Coordinates of C-alpha atoms in Angstrom, one line a residue:
I315 CA 127.5 113.8 137.8
V316 CA 124.7 111.1 137.7
A317 CA 123.4 110.1 134.2
P318 CA 120.7 107.7 134.7
R319 CA 118.5 106.3 131.9
E320 CA 115.5 107.1 133.8
G321 CA 114.7 109.6 136.5
S322 CA 113.8 108.5 140.1
E323 CA 113.4 110.4 143.4
R324 CA 115.1 107.5 145.1
L325 CA 118.2 107.6 142.8
A326 CA 118.2 111.5 143.2
T327 CA 118.4 111.0 147.0
V328 CA 121.3 108.4 146.7
A329 CA 123.4 110.6 144.3
L330 CA 123.1 113.6 146.7
R331 CA 124.2 111.5 149.6
A332 CA 127.3 110.4 147.5
D333 CA 128.2 114.1 146.8
A334 CA 127.1 114.1 143.1
T335 CA 127.3 117.7 141.8
E336 CA 125.0 117.2 138.8
Y337 CA 121.8 115.0 138.2
V338 CA 121.2 114.7 134.6
P339 CA 118.3 112.1 133.4
T340 CA 118.7 111.0 129.9
T341 CA 116.2 109.7 127.4
R342 CA 116.7 106.1 126.1
D343 CA 117.9 107.3 122.6
E344 CA 120.4 109.7 124.2
D345 CA 124.1 108.6 125.0
P346 CA 124.9 109.3 128.8
I347 CA 128.6 110.1 127.8
D348 CA 127.3 113.0 125.6
R349 CA 125.3 114.4 128.5
I350 CA 128.5 113.9 130.8
V351 CA 130.7 115.6 128.4
S352 CA 128.3 118.5 128.0
T353 CA 128.1 118.8 131.8
V354 CA 131.9 118.8 132.2
R355 CA 132.3 121.6 129.5
S356 CA 129.7 123.8 131.3
A357 CA 131.1 123.2 134.9
P358 CA 132.9 126.0 136.6
S359 CA 136.6 126.7 136.1
V360 CA 139.0 124.7 138.0
P361 CA 140.7 126.8 140.7
A362 CA 144.4 128.1 139.5
D363 CA 146.0 126.6 142.4
G364 CA 145.2 123.1 141.1
G365 CA 143.0 121.9 143.7
D366 CA 141.8 118.3 143.5
D367 CA 138.1 118.8 144.6
Q368 CA 137.0 119.6 141.0
Y369 CA 138.6 116.4 139.6
H370 CA 137.1 114.3 142.1
H371 CA 133.5 115.8 141.3
I372 CA 134.2 115.0 137.6
L373 CA 135.5 111.8 138.3
A374 CA 132.3 110.6 140.3
N375 CA 131.2 107.0 140.6
E376 CA 128.7 107.2 137.9
L377 CA 131.3 108.0 135.0
P378 CA 132.0 105.3 132.3
D379 CA 134.5 102.4 132.9
E380 CA 137.5 104.6 132.8
A381 CA 138.0 108.2 133.6
F382 CA 141.4 109.9 133.5
V383 CA 142.9 113.5 133.6
I384 CA 145.9 113.6 131.2
G385 CA 148.2 116.5 130.6
E386 CA 149.3 117.8 127.4
N387 CA 152.4 115.7 127.3
G388 CA 150.5 112.5 127.9
T389 CA 151.1 112.1 131.8
Y390 CA 148.3 110.7 133.7
L391 CA 147.2 113.3 136.5
E392 CA 144.3 111.5 137.8
A393 CA 143.1 108.2 137.2
K394 CA 139.5 106.2 138.3
V395 CA 138.3 102.7 137.1
R396 CA 135.0 101.4 138.0
S397 CA 135.2 98.6 140.5
E398 CA 133.6 96.0 138.4
S399 CA 136.1 96.8 135.6
A400 CA 139.3 97.0 137.9
D401 CA 140.1 93.3 137.6
L402 CA 140.9 93.8 133.9
Y403 CA 144.0 95.9 134.7
S404 CA 147.4 94.5 135.6
M405 CA 148.2 97.5 138.0
P406 CA 145.8 99.6 140.2
A407 CA 144.3 102.7 138.8
N408 CA 146.1 104.8 141.1
D409 CA 149.5 103.5 140.1
L410 CA 149.1 105.1 136.7
V411 CA 149.2 108.6 138.0
G412 CA 152.6 110.1 136.9
T413 CA 153.1 107.6 134.2
E414 CA 152.7 108.5 130.4
L415 CA 150.8 106.8 127.5
D416 CA 153.9 105.7 126.1
D417 CA 154.2 103.4 129.3
A418 CA 150.7 102.1 129.2
F419 CA 150.4 101.2 125.4
P420 CA 152.3 100.1 122.5
D421 CA 154.2 102.8 120.5
A422 CA 151.7 102.9 117.6
V423 CA 148.6 103.0 119.9
A424 CA 150.2 105.6 122.3
A425 CA 151.1 108.0 119.2
K426 CA 147.4 107.6 118.2
L427 CA 146.1 108.7 121.6
Q428 CA 148.7 111.3 122.0
E429 CA 147.6 112.9 118.7
C430 CA 143.8 112.8 119.9
V431 CA 145.0 114.7 123.2
D432 CA 146.9 117.2 121.0
R433 CA 143.8 117.7 118.8
A434 CA 141.5 118.2 121.5
I435 CA 143.7 120.9 123.2
R436 CA 144.5 122.5 119.7
T437 CA 140.7 122.9 118.7
D438 CA 139.3 123.3 122.1
D439 CA 136.7 120.8 121.2
V440 CA 135.5 117.2 122.5
Q441 CA 137.3 114.5 120.4
S442 CA 136.3 110.7 119.9
V443 CA 138.8 107.8 119.4
E444 CA 138.6 103.9 119.6
Y445 CA 141.6 101.9 120.6
E446 CA 142.7 98.3 121.9
A447 CA 144.2 97.6 125.2
D448 CA 145.5 94.5 126.7
T449 CA 143.9 93.4 129.8
T450 CA 144.0 90.3 132.0
E451 CA 140.9 88.9 129.8
G452 CA 142.8 89.6 126.5
R453 CA 142.8 92.4 124.1
R454 CA 139.7 94.5 124.4
Q455 CA 138.2 97.3 122.7
F456 CA 137.5 101.0 124.1
E457 CA 136.0 104.1 123.0
A458 CA 136.9 107.5 124.5
R459 CA 135.6 110.9 124.7
V460 CA 138.5 113.4 125.1
V461 CA 137.2 116.8 126.7
P462 CA 139.7 119.9 126.8
I463 CA 139.7 121.6 130.3
D464 CA 139.5 125.3 129.9
E465 CA 142.0 126.1 132.9
R466 CA 145.5 124.7 133.2
I467 CA 146.1 122.0 135.7
Q468 CA 149.4 122.1 137.4
G469 CA 150.5 124.7 135.1
R470 CA 149.6 122.5 131.9
H471 CA 146.7 122.0 129.5
A472 CA 144.8 119.0 130.2
V473 CA 141.8 116.8 128.9
V474 CA 139.6 114.7 130.8
W475 CA 139.5 111.2 129.2
L476 CA 136.1 109.2 129.4
A477 CA 136.5 105.6 128.2
R478 CA 134.1 103.0 127.8
D479 CA 134.7 99.2 127.2
I480 CA 132.9 98.5 123.9
T481 CA 134.3 95.1 123.3
E482 CA 130.8 93.4 123.2
R483 CA 129.2 96.0 121.2
V484 CA 132.0 95.7 118.6
E485 CA 131.6 91.8 118.6
R486 CA 128.0 92.3 118.2
E487 CA 128.3 94.7 115.4
Q488 CA 131.1 92.3 113.7
Q489 CA 128.5 89.5 113.9
L490 CA 125.7 91.4 112.6
R491 CA 127.8 92.5 109.7
S492 CA 129.0 88.9 109.2
R493 CA 125.3 87.8 109.1
Q494 CA 124.3 90.5 106.7
D495 CA 127.2 89.6 104.4
Q496 CA 126.2 86.1 104.5
L497 CA 122.5 87.1 103.5
E498 CA 123.7 89.3 100.9
T499 CA 126.0 86.5 99.5
L500 CA 123.3 83.9 99.9
N501 CA 120.8 85.9 98.0
R502 CA 123.3 86.7 95.2
I503 CA 124.1 82.8 95.0
N504 CA 120.2 82.1 95.0
A505 CA 120.1 84.6 92.3
V506 CA 122.8 83.0 90.2
V507 CA 121.2 79.4 90.8
R508 CA 117.9 80.5 89.6
Q509 CA 119.3 82.3 86.6
V510 CA 121.3 79.2 85.7
I511 CA 118.2 77.0 86.0
E512 CA 116.0 79.3 83.9
T513 CA 118.7 79.1 81.1
L514 CA 118.9 75.4 81.3
V515 CA 115.3 75.0 79.8
E516 CA 116.2 76.4 76.5
A517 CA 119.7 74.6 76.3
P518 CA 119.9 72.7 73.0
A519 CA 122.5 70.1 73.9
R520 CA 124.6 68.7 76.7
D521 CA 127.7 70.9 75.9
A522 CA 125.6 73.9 75.9
I523 CA 124.1 73.3 79.4
E524 CA 127.7 72.8 81.1
H525 CA 129.3 75.9 79.5
E526 CA 126.4 78.0 80.5
V527 CA 126.4 76.6 84.1
C528 CA 130.2 77.2 84.4
D529 CA 130.1 80.6 82.7
Q530 CA 127.4 81.9 84.8
L531 CA 128.7 80.9 88.0
V532 CA 131.9 82.6 87.4
D533 CA 130.5 85.8 85.9
S534 CA 128.6 86.1 89.1
E535 CA 132.2 87.2 90.7
L536 CA 131.1 84.9 93.8
Y537 CA 133.4 82.1 92.6
C538 CA 136.8 82.2 90.9
G539 CA 136.5 78.8 88.9
S540 CA 134.2 76.1 88.0
W541 CA 134.6 72.9 85.9
I542 CA 132.5 69.9 85.0
A543 CA 133.7 66.2 84.8
E544 CA 131.8 63.5 83.1
R545 CA 131.6 59.9 84.6
T546 CA 132.8 57.4 82.1
G547 CA 131.6 53.8 81.8
D548 CA 134.9 52.4 83.6
G549 CA 134.1 54.6 86.8
R550 CA 136.7 57.2 85.7
L551 CA 136.1 61.0 85.6
S552 CA 136.7 62.8 82.4
Y553 CA 137.3 66.6 82.2
R554 CA 134.6 68.3 80.0
T555 CA 134.6 71.9 80.5
G556 CA 135.9 74.8 83.0
V557 CA 136.2 78.5 83.1
G558 CA 137.6 80.8 85.7
E559 CA 140.5 82.9 87.1
A560 CA 141.9 79.9 88.7
E561 CA 143.9 79.1 85.8
T562 CA 146.5 77.0 87.5
V563 CA 144.1 74.8 89.2
L564 CA 142.1 74.1 86.1
E565 CA 145.2 73.2 84.1
R566 CA 146.3 70.9 87.0
I567 CA 142.9 69.1 87.1
R568 CA 143.2 68.1 83.4
E569 CA 146.4 66.6 84.1
F570 CA 145.4 64.6 87.3
P571 CA 144.6 61.0 87.2
S572 CA 140.8 60.6 87.6
D573 CA 141.0 57.1 89.4
D574 CA 142.1 58.8 92.8
H575 CA 139.0 57.8 94.7
E576 CA 140.0 59.8 97.7
N577 CA 139.6 63.2 96.5
P578 CA 136.4 64.9 97.2
V579 CA 135.3 65.1 93.3
A580 CA 135.6 61.2 93.1
K581 CA 133.6 60.8 96.2
A582 CA 130.9 62.8 95.2
A583 CA 130.6 60.9 91.9
Q584 CA 130.7 57.6 93.9
T585 CA 128.1 58.6 96.7
G586 CA 126.1 61.0 94.9
E587 CA 126.4 63.3 97.9
L588 CA 127.9 67.1 98.0
R589 CA 131.3 67.2 99.1
T590 CA 132.8 70.5 100.6
T591 CA 136.2 71.5 101.4
N592 CA 136.3 75.0 103.2
R593 CA 140.0 74.7 103.8
V594 CA 141.6 73.8 100.5
L595 CA 145.1 74.8 101.6
E596 CA 145.0 72.5 104.5
D597 CA 143.0 69.6 103.1
E598 CA 145.5 66.6 102.9
S599 CA 143.1 64.6 100.9
L600 CA 143.9 66.7 98.0
P601 CA 147.2 65.8 96.2
D602 CA 150.3 68.3 97.0
E603 CA 150.5 69.6 93.5
L604 CA 146.7 70.6 93.5
R605 CA 147.0 72.3 96.6
A606 CA 150.0 74.3 95.7
A607 CA 148.1 75.4 92.4
A608 CA 145.2 76.6 94.7
R609 CA 147.7 78.8 96.7
E610 CA 149.0 80.3 93.6
D611 CA 145.4 81.0 92.4
D612 CA 144.1 82.1 95.9
V613 CA 141.7 79.2 96.1
R614 CA 140.3 78.7 99.7
S615 CA 137.2 76.8 99.3
A616 CA 135.6 74.1 97.1
I617 CA 132.3 72.2 96.6
A618 CA 131.8 69.3 94.4
V619 CA 128.1 68.9 93.2
P620 CA 127.2 65.5 91.8
I621 CA 125.1 65.9 88.7
T622 CA 122.3 63.4 89.2
H623 CA 118.8 62.5 88.3
E624 CA 117.1 59.9 90.3
D625 CA 119.7 57.0 90.7
A626 CA 121.5 58.2 87.5
T627 CA 124.9 60.2 87.8
Y628 CA 126.0 62.1 84.9
G629 CA 129.2 63.8 86.4
V630 CA 130.3 66.3 88.9
L631 CA 130.2 70.2 89.0
T632 CA 133.0 71.6 90.9
V633 CA 132.9 75.2 91.9
L634 CA 136.0 77.2 93.4
A635 CA 135.9 80.4 95.8
S636 CA 138.5 82.7 97.2
R637 CA 136.4 83.1 100.5
H638 CA 137.0 81.0 103.6
D639 CA 134.2 78.9 104.5
A640 CA 132.3 80.0 101.5
F641 CA 129.9 77.1 101.4
S642 CA 127.4 77.2 104.4
E643 CA 124.5 74.8 104.7
R644 CA 122.1 77.1 102.9
E645 CA 124.5 77.8 100.0
R646 CA 125.0 73.7 99.8
A647 CA 121.2 73.4 99.6
G648 CA 121.2 75.8 96.6
F649 CA 123.9 73.7 94.9
R650 CA 122.2 70.6 95.6
L651 CA 119.3 71.8 93.6
L652 CA 121.3 73.0 90.8
G653 CA 123.0 69.5 90.4
E654 CA 119.5 67.9 90.3
T655 CA 118.4 70.5 87.9
I656 CA 121.3 70.0 85.6
G657 CA 120.7 66.1 85.9
F658 CA 117.1 66.5 84.9
T659 CA 118.1 68.6 81.9
I660 CA 120.8 66.4 80.6
M661 CA 118.3 63.4 80.9
A662 CA 115.7 65.4 78.7
V663 CA 118.3 66.4 76.1
K664 CA 119.2 62.7 76.0
N665 CA 115.5 61.7 75.4
R666 CA 115.0 64.4 73.0
Q667 CA 118.2 63.5 70.8
L668 CA 117.0 59.7 71.0
L669 CA 113.4 60.6 69.9
F670 CA 114.7 62.5 66.7
A671 CA 117.7 60.4 65.7
D672 CA 117.7 58.7 62.2
S673 CA 119.4 55.8 63.7
V674 CA 119.6 54.3 67.2
V675 CA 121.5 51.4 69.1
E676 CA 119.2 48.6 70.2
L677 CA 120.6 46.7 73.4
E678 CA 119.1 43.5 74.4
F679 CA 119.7 42.2 78.0
R680 CA 119.2 38.9 79.5
I681 CA 118.4 38.8 83.3
D682 CA 118.6 35.4 85.1
G683 CA 116.5 36.0 88.2
G684 CA 115.7 38.9 90.4
D685 CA 113.8 39.5 93.5
T686 CA 111.3 41.8 92.1
F687 CA 107.7 41.1 91.9
S688 CA 107.5 39.8 88.2
F689 CA 110.5 37.5 88.5
D690 CA 109.0 35.7 91.7
L691 CA 105.6 35.7 90.3
S692 CA 106.6 33.9 86.8
T693 CA 108.7 31.5 89.0
E694 CA 106.0 30.5 91.3
Y695 CA 102.9 30.1 88.7
G696 CA 104.8 29.7 85.5
C697 CA 103.1 33.0 84.0
T698 CA 104.7 35.4 81.7
C699 CA 104.8 39.0 82.8
S700 CA 105.0 41.7 80.0
L701 CA 105.5 45.5 80.2
E702 CA 103.0 47.4 78.4
W703 CA 104.2 51.0 79.3
A704 CA 106.0 52.8 82.4
G705 CA 106.0 56.5 83.1
T706 CA 106.5 59.1 85.8
T707 CA 103.9 61.4 86.9
A708 CA 104.5 65.2 87.8
G709 CA 105.1 64.2 91.3
G710 CA 107.9 61.9 90.6
R711 CA 106.0 58.6 91.1
T712 CA 106.9 55.9 88.5
F713 CA 104.0 53.3 87.3
Q714 CA 104.2 50.3 85.2
Y715 CA 101.3 48.8 83.3
V716 CA 101.9 44.9 83.2
T717 CA 100.0 42.3 81.4
I718 CA 100.2 38.8 83.2
D719 CA 99.3 35.7 80.8
G720 CA 98.4 32.5 82.7
L721 CA 97.3 34.0 85.9
D722 CA 94.1 35.7 87.2
G723 CA 94.0 39.0 88.6
E724 CA 92.5 37.9 92.3
T725 CA 95.8 35.8 92.6
V726 CA 98.0 38.6 91.4
L727 CA 96.6 41.1 93.8
E728 CA 96.9 38.6 96.8
E729 CA 100.6 38.2 95.9
A730 CA 101.3 41.8 95.4
A731 CA 100.0 42.5 98.8
T732 CA 102.6 40.5 100.6
H733 CA 105.5 41.1 98.3
D734 CA 108.4 43.5 99.8
S735 CA 109.2 45.3 96.2
V736 CA 105.5 46.4 95.8
E737 CA 104.3 49.7 97.0
E738 CA 101.0 50.0 95.3
C739 CA 99.0 47.7 92.9
R740 CA 95.7 48.2 91.2
L741 CA 93.8 45.7 88.8
I742 CA 93.1 47.4 85.4
H743 CA 91.6 44.3 83.7
D744 CA 90.9 40.8 84.7
G745 CA 90.3 37.5 82.9
E746 CA 90.4 33.9 83.7
E747 CA 93.8 33.5 82.3
S748 CA 95.1 36.9 81.8
C749 CA 95.1 40.2 83.6
T750 CA 96.5 43.7 83.4
I751 CA 97.6 45.7 86.6
E752 CA 99.0 49.1 87.4
I753 CA 102.0 48.5 89.8
R754 CA 104.6 50.8 91.7
L755 CA 107.7 49.2 92.8
S756 CA 110.3 50.4 95.5
K757 CA 113.1 49.5 92.9
S758 CA 112.7 49.0 89.2
G759 CA 115.1 48.2 86.5
V760 CA 112.7 49.8 84.1
R761 CA 113.0 53.4 86.0
T762 CA 116.8 52.9 86.0
L763 CA 117.0 52.6 82.3
T764 CA 114.7 55.4 81.5
N765 CA 116.8 57.8 83.8
H766 CA 119.9 56.9 81.8
G767 CA 118.2 58.2 78.6
A768 CA 117.1 54.7 77.3
T769 CA 113.7 54.1 75.5
I770 CA 112.1 50.8 76.4
R771 CA 110.9 48.6 73.5
D772 CA 109.9 45.4 75.3
V773 CA 110.3 43.9 78.7
S774 CA 108.9 40.3 79.6
V775 CA 109.7 37.7 82.3
A776 CA 109.1 34.1 82.0
D777 CA 110.2 31.3 84.3
G778 CA 112.2 33.5 86.2
V779 CA 114.2 34.9 83.4
G780 CA 113.7 38.5 81.7
T781 CA 114.5 39.8 78.4
C782 CA 114.8 43.5 78.2
L783 CA 115.0 45.4 74.6
V784 CA 116.0 49.1 74.6
E785 CA 117.0 51.6 72.1
V786 CA 119.8 54.4 73.2
S787 CA 121.3 57.0 71.2
Q788 CA 124.6 56.5 69.2
D789 CA 126.6 58.4 71.6
A790 CA 125.3 56.6 74.8
D791 CA 127.6 55.1 77.4
I792 CA 126.6 51.6 77.1
R793 CA 129.0 50.3 79.8
E794 CA 127.3 52.7 82.2
I795 CA 123.7 51.6 81.3
A796 CA 124.6 48.0 81.9
E797 CA 126.3 48.5 85.2
A798 CA 123.3 50.6 86.4
L799 CA 121.0 47.8 85.6
T800 CA 123.4 45.4 87.4
V801 CA 122.7 47.3 90.5
I802 CA 119.1 46.2 90.4
Y803 CA 119.6 42.7 88.7
E804 CA 122.8 41.2 89.7
N805 CA 122.9 38.5 87.0
T806 CA 122.4 40.9 84.0
E807 CA 124.1 40.1 80.6
L808 CA 124.2 42.2 77.4
V809 CA 123.4 39.8 74.9
A810 CA 123.2 41.8 71.9
R811 CA 123.9 45.3 70.4
R812 CA 122.4 46.2 67.1
E813 CA 122.5 49.6 65.1
V814 CA 118.9 50.2 63.6
D815 CA 118.0 52.9 61.0
R816 CA 114.5 54.5 61.8
P817 CA 112.4 55.1 58.8
V818 CA 111.9 58.8 58.0
R819 CA 108.2 59.6 57.7
T820 CA 106.9 63.0 56.6
A821 CA 104.0 64.5 58.5
A822 CA 101.6 63.8 55.4
E823 CA 102.5 60.1 55.3
R824 CA 101.9 59.7 59.0
R825 CA 98.6 61.5 58.7
N826 CA 97.6 59.2 55.9
R827 CA 98.7 56.1 58.0
I828 CA 96.5 57.3 61.0
L829 CA 93.6 57.9 58.8
D830 CA 94.0 54.5 56.8
G831 CA 93.7 52.8 60.3
L832 CA 90.2 54.2 60.8
T833 CA 86.7 53.1 59.5
D834 CA 84.4 55.7 57.9
R835 CA 82.1 55.5 61.0
Q836 CA 84.9 56.1 63.2
L837 CA 86.4 59.0 61.1
T838 CA 82.9 60.6 60.7
T839 CA 82.4 60.4 64.8
L840 CA 85.7 62.0 65.4
R841 CA 85.3 64.7 62.9
L842 CA 81.7 65.6 64.2
A843 CA 82.8 65.4 67.9
Y844 CA 86.0 67.7 67.0
Y845 CA 84.1 70.5 65.0
S846 CA 81.0 70.5 67.2
G847 CA 82.9 71.2 70.2
F848 CA 82.5 67.9 72.0
F849 CA 86.2 68.1 73.4
D850 CA 85.9 71.7 74.6
W851 CA 85.6 72.4 78.0
P852 CA 82.9 73.2 78.9
R853 CA 81.3 71.0 76.0
E854 CA 79.6 72.8 73.3
S855 CA 77.8 69.5 72.2
T856 CA 76.9 66.4 74.2
G857 CA 77.2 63.0 72.9
E858 CA 73.5 62.8 72.5
D859 CA 73.8 65.8 69.9
I860 CA 76.4 63.9 67.9
A861 CA 74.5 60.7 67.9
D862 CA 71.4 62.5 66.6
A863 CA 73.4 64.2 63.8
M864 CA 74.6 60.7 62.8
D865 CA 71.0 59.0 63.5
I866 CA 72.6 56.4 65.5
S867 CA 72.2 55.6 69.4
P868 CA 74.4 57.3 72.0
P869 CA 76.1 53.9 72.9
T870 CA 77.0 53.3 69.2
M871 CA 78.3 56.6 69.0
H872 CA 80.6 56.3 72.1
Q873 CA 81.7 53.0 70.7
H874 CA 82.7 54.5 67.5
L875 CA 84.5 57.6 69.2
R876 CA 86.5 55.2 71.6
K877 CA 87.7 52.9 69.0
G878 CA 88.8 55.9 66.8
L879 CA 90.7 57.4 69.6
K880 CA 92.4 54.2 70.4
S881 CA 93.6 53.7 67.1
I882 CA 95.0 57.2 66.8
L883 CA 96.7 57.0 70.2
G884 CA 98.1 53.5 69.3
E885 CA 99.9 55.2 66.5
F886 CA 101.7 57.3 68.9
F887 CA 102.1 55.3 72.0
E888 CA 102.8 51.7 70.4
D889 CA 103.8 52.0 66.8
G890 CA 106.0 55.3 66.9
G891 CA 106.1 56.6 70.3
N892 CA 108.4 56.5 73.5
P893 CA 106.9 54.1 76.0
G894 CA 110.0 54.8 78.4

């Protein structure tokens, strides 16, 4: 039987010369085995005398990898193996004749194959079976079609056994299933991360943030445990919250000393980088007691995610999974984003608590020298540098507005152009003895302080010595803030710590204070501009319209308008705002 994928006159000629009895072209979507089985079933009956001619016609060269005639008791009556597959077998195919299935396979496999032979003979219908066989290249997977023969052979019922090596196909299918499982898991992970991030926006406090994160990760059923440790001022890790079915591990974590700097969680806190353990039970960097607890809870993989915002590390989120190799690179990318988002949210909560607190802690730092621009400038020229305001744009770029007393703008720009710490510098205001610049630095103590939830009240540098006055919340980790500032400026000293009560003002009091700071002309100009649509877009009234209404010139109107706006904005940004 010849069953080519595509018909060909040349192939037909070769097949006839090779004594093929049937030429059966198949379509691309059709399995050649199915056509062969159909042809065997429709072939003329085998002679009663048990002649071998028909066997050889059935077992022609174009059959699958293995072809056998097997009697009802499991005895090989005829065997043929394709030449390219023969090297896989420990004995020649002809030597199989006369042996039984029990001789060629382990008992369990032989029983399975014998059952298939029995079923084919009993039902008089084609059967299929998959099985494994040991070969010279190791264990391989085969698929067989078992075709019952109508007439008896040598006085016995028999079947034609057509087998094909499907090892590569099975491996491809397993790889495909594995990739599909990974993709489905990754999609679920991304969905969980997105859901967690969405809920963080509305979290009222740090405790709520941390509980929400741990609960949602475990509720997803992708993970069996999750906990968060806080980084304390002395560099240790303090357990804050945790949930999950891995109760033994979570209990051990609370008991463990947090000064073991070799474990992955501590390393994540130190370096600010993800740490993954995809073989928890074999990881010798973990204490024996913790690995024993992981074995009891069936924990196989873990990831330690630093909770950070820019250069501030607030703690570590650790997640446990019962899956081997649970944390792929794409999964780690999702957790990296989650750690940064939690860090940003914690920072925002700290700032919000500080903004609305009735009392705060005021810290005063003295900095003896530094290698940043302001220190070098004040040492070289004897000038004083004062921070007016610092903030971060939506793109993450931090700018500072600095006033330099005792030096002109041209000299400042020349020095900034050659200083290693300056990334950008722009002159805002210039005078003979004073100037104001907009500057962006490669490293900044101001940015470090704001990232740790501090509000900057005053920063000045004179003669190479800096003074920094900041406000923090009552529960702030002052030691951590001081250590973070020391990373930028080595010689930093906390010289004062004061508790300050903030005056409580009603909205009406604040409104009256703003109005009291305006002249009658400024207030009139602002009201006319507001109610006439001058601030709308597009504008409903122009500056000339307002000037005509006031019977003044447009330049005078704009002067009143800008002075009034400056007075109002000064109330928010200087007297009662948050310049950090």
